[in-house]
Short mmCIF file of C-alpha atoms in Angstrom, two decimals:
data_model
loop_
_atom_site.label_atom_id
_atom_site.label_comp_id
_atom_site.label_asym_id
_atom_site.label_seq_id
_atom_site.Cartn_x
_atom_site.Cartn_y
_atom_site.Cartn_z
CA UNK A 1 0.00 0.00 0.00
CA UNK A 2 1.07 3.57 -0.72
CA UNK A 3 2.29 5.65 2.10
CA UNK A 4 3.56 9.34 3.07
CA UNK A 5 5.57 10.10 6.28
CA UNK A 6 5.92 13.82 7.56
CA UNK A 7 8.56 14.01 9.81
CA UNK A 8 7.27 16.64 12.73
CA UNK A 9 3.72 17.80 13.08
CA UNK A 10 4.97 21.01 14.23
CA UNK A 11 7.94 22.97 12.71
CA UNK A 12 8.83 26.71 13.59
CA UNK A 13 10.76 28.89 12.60
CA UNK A 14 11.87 32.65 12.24
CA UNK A 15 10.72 35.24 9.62
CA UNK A 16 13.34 35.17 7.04
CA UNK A 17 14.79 32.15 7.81
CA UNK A 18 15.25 28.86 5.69
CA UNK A 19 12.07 26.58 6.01
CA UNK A 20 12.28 22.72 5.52
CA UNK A 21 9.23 20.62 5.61
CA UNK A 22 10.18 16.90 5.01
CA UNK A 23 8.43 13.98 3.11
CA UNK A 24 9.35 10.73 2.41
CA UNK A 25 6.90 7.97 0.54
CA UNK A 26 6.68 4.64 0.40
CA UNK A 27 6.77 3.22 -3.35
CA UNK A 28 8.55 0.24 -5.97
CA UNK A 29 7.22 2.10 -8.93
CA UNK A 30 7.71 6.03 -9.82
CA UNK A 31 5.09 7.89 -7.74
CA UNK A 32 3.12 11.00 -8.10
CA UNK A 33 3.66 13.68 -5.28
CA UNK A 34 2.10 16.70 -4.53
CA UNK A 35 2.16 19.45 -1.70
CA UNK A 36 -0.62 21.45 -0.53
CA UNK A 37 -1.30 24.12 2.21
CA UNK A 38 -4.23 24.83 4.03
CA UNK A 39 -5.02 28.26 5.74
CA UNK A 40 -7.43 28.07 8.62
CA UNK A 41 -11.41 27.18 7.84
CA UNK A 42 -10.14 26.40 4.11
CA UNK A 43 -9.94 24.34 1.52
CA UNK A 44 -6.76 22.69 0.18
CA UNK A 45 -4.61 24.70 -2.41
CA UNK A 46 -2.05 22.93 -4.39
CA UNK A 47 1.35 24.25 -4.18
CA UNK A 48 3.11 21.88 -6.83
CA UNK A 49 3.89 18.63 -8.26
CA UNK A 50 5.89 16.12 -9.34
CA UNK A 51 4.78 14.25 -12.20
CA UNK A 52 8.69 12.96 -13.49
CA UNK A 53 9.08 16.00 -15.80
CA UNK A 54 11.44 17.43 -13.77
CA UNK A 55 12.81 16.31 -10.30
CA UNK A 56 13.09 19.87 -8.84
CA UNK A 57 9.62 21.64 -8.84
CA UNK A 58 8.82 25.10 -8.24
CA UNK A 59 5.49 26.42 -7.08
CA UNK A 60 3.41 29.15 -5.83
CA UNK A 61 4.63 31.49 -3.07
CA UNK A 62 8.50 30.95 -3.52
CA UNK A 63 8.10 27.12 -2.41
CA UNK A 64 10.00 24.45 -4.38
CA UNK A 65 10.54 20.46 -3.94
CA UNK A 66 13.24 18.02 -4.79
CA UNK A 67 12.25 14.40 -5.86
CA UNK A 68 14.78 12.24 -4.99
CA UNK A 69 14.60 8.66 -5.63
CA UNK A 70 17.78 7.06 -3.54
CA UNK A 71 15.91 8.88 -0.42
CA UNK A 72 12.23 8.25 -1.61
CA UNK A 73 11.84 11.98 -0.29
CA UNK A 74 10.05 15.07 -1.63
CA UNK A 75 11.43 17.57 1.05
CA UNK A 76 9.60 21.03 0.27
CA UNK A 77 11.47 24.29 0.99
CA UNK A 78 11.05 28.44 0.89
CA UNK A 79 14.43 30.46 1.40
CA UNK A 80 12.98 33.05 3.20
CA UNK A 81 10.05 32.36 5.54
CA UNK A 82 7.14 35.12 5.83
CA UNK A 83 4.56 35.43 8.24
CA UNK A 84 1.82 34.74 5.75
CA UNK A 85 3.42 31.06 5.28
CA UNK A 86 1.88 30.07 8.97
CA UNK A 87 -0.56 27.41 7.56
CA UNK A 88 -1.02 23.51 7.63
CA UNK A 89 1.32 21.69 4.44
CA UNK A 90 -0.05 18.29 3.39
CA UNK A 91 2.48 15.85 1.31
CA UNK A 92 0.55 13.51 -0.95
CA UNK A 93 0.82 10.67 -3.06
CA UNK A 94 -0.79 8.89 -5.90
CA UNK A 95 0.65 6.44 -8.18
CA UNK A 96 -0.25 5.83 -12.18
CA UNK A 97 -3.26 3.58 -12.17
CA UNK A 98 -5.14 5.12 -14.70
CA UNK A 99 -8.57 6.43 -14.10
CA UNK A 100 -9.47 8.74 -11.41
CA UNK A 101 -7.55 7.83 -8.19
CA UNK A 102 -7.91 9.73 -4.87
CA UNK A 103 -4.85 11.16 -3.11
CA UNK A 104 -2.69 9.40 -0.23
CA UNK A 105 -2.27 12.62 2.65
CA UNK A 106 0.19 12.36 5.32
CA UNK A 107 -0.29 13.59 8.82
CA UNK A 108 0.46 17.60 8.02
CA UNK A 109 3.22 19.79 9.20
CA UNK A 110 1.71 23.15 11.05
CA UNK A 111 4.22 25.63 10.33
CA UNK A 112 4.74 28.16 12.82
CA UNK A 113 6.26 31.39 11.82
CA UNK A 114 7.91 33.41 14.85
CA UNK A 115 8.29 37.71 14.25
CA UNK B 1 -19.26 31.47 -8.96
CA UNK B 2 -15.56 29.95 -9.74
CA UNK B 3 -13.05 26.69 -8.22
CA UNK B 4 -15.33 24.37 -6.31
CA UNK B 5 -18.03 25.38 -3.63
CA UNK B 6 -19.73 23.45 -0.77
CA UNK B 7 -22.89 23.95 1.48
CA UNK B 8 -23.37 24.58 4.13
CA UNK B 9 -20.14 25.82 5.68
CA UNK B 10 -21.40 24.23 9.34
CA UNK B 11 -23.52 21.72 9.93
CA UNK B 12 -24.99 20.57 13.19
CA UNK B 13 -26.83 17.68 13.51
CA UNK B 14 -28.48 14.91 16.04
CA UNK B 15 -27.66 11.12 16.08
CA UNK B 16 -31.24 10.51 14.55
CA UNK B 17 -30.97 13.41 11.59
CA UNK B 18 -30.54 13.29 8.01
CA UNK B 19 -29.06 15.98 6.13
CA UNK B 20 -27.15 15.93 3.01
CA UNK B 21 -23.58 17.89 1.80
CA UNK B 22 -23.97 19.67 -1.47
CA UNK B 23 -20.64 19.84 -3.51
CA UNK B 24 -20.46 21.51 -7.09
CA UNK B 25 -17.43 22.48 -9.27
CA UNK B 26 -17.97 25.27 -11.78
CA UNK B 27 -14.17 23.52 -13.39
CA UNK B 28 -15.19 21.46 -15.98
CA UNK B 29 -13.95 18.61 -14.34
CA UNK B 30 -15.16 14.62 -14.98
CA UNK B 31 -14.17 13.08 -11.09
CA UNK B 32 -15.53 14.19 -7.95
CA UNK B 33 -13.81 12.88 -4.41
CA UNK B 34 -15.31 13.04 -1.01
CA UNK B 35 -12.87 13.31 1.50
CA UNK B 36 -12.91 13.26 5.72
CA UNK B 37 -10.75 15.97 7.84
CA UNK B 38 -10.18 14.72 11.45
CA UNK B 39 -8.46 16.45 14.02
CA UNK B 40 -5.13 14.15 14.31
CA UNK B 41 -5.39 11.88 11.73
CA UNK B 42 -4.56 12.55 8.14
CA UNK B 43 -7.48 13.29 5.26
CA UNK B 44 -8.75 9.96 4.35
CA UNK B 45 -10.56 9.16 1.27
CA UNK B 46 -13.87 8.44 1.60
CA UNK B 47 -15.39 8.00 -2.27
CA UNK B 48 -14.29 8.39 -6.10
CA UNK B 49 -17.25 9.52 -8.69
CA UNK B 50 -15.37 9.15 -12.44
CA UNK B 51 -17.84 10.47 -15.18
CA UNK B 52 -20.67 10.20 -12.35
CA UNK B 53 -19.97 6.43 -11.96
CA UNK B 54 -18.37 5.56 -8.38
CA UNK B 55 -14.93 3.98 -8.94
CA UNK B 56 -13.65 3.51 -5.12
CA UNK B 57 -15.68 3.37 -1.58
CA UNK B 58 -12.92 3.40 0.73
CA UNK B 59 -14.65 1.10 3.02
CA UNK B 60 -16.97 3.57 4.42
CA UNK B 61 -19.60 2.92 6.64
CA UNK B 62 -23.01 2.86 5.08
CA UNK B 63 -24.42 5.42 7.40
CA UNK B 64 -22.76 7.89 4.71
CA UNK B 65 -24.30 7.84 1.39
CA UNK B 66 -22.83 9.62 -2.00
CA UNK B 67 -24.53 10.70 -4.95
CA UNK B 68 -23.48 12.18 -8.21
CA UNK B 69 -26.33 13.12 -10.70
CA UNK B 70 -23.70 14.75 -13.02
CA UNK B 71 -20.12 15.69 -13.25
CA UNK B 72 -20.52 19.19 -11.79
CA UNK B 73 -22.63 18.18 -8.70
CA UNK B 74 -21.38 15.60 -5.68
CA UNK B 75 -23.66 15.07 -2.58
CA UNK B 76 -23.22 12.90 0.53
CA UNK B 77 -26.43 11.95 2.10
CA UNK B 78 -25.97 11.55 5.91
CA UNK B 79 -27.81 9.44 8.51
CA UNK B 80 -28.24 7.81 11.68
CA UNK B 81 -24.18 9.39 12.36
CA UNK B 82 -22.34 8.93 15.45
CA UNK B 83 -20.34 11.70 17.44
CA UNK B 84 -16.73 10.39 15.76
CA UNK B 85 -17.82 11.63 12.76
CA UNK B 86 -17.73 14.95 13.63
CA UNK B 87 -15.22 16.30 11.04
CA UNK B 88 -14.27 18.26 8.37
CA UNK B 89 -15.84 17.06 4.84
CA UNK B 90 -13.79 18.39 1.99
CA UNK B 91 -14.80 17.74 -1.64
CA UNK B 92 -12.57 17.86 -4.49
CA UNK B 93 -12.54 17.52 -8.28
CA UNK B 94 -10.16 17.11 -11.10
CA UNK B 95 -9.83 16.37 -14.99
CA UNK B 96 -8.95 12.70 -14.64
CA UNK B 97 -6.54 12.20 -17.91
CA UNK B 98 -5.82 8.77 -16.59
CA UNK B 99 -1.86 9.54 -15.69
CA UNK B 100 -2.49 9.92 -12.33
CA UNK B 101 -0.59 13.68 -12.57
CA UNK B 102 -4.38 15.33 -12.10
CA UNK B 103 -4.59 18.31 -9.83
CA UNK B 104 -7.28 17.55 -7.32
CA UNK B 105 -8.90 21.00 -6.92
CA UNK B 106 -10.99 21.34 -3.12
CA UNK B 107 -13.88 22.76 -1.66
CA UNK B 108 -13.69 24.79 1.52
CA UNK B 109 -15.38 22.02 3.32
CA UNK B 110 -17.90 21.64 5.53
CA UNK B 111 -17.31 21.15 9.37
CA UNK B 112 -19.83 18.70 10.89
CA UNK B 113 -20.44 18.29 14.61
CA UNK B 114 -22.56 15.65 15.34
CA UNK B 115 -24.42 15.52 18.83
#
């Protein structure tokens, strides 16, 4: 069975500084991965992809991911933190099946941003 | 009205009520998910409508009860519910291409309490 680890449901860190939320999947065949965020009393809003195009992925807001496949991770990470990024970040995972195939989440990462 | 909209916002309901969840996505899109938020647990898939045909009931109890009457609207018919099912109900849809790299797009959700 598919599967998506988030290592720490709480990470914080300074405005300005370097944030690193971490994701690793479980997988013997080339995945699909995604990142979202989540504001409070929202929806989910996609923040990129990797669909094997390219392994690093840029996205909205100054985030980008890595794919790497010797690690199975798809760490996501902003150089510069702002306070707007305080949110909840959701890895997810769905592999090539064909058809329409609902998304693996893991746990979340709440991201605290301190002034 | 754009993205993909849900009613109502907040639902409160009795052990012995039945209401419904109204999803509908103004996208264009051919799949509909239901999803379930819980506080500490990660989003869980609940049901997959492909071209208004379910595709996958991620062993949900029967007490929960989906509908799609076309590809722009998704309902989940509620009844008889118990207090752990008090959560947050996001929908989603997407333009299922059958790659698997489809951008689920979400509702706001709807936060049920049940008493």
């Amino acid at each position: 069975a598919q599967s998506v680890t988030q290592l720490g449901s709480h990470v914080s860190v300074s405005e300005g500084a370097l944030v690193l939320l971490r994701c690793n999947y479980s997988s013997s065949v080339p995945p699909y991965l995604f990142w979202y965020v989540q504001y409070p009393n929202q929806g989910l809003q996609l923040l990129l992809k990797y669909t094997s195009a390219a392994t690093l992925v840029k996205g909205i807001n100054g985030f980008e991911a890595e794919f790497k496949k010797s690690e199975t991770s798809f760490h996501l990470t902003k150089p510069s933190a702002h306070m707007s990024d305080a949110a909840e970040y959701f890895c997810a995972v769905r592999y090539s099946g064909g058809g329409a195939d609902g998304l693996t989440f893991g746990k979340g990462t709440h991201l605290i941003i301190q002034p | 009205e754009t993205g993909v909209t849900q009613t109502p916002r907040h639902l409160v309901m009795g052990m012995t009520n039945k209401k419904s969840l109204k999803c509908e996505q103004h996208l264009g899109h051919n799949a509909m998910y239901w999803y379930k938020q819980s506080a500490k647990k990660p989003l869980e898939l609940m049901f997959v409508y492909n071209f208004k045909e379910q595709t996958e009931n991620n062993s949900v109890p029967s007490r929960f009860s989906p509908e799609c009457p076309n590809s722009s609207h998704l309902f989940l018919h509620l009844h008889t519910l118990q207090p752990e099912d008090s959560a947050l109900y996001l929908c989603a849809s997407s333009f299922s291409s059958g790659s698997g790299a489809d951008t689920q797009y979400f509702g706001p959700g709807t936060r049920l309490t049940v008493l």
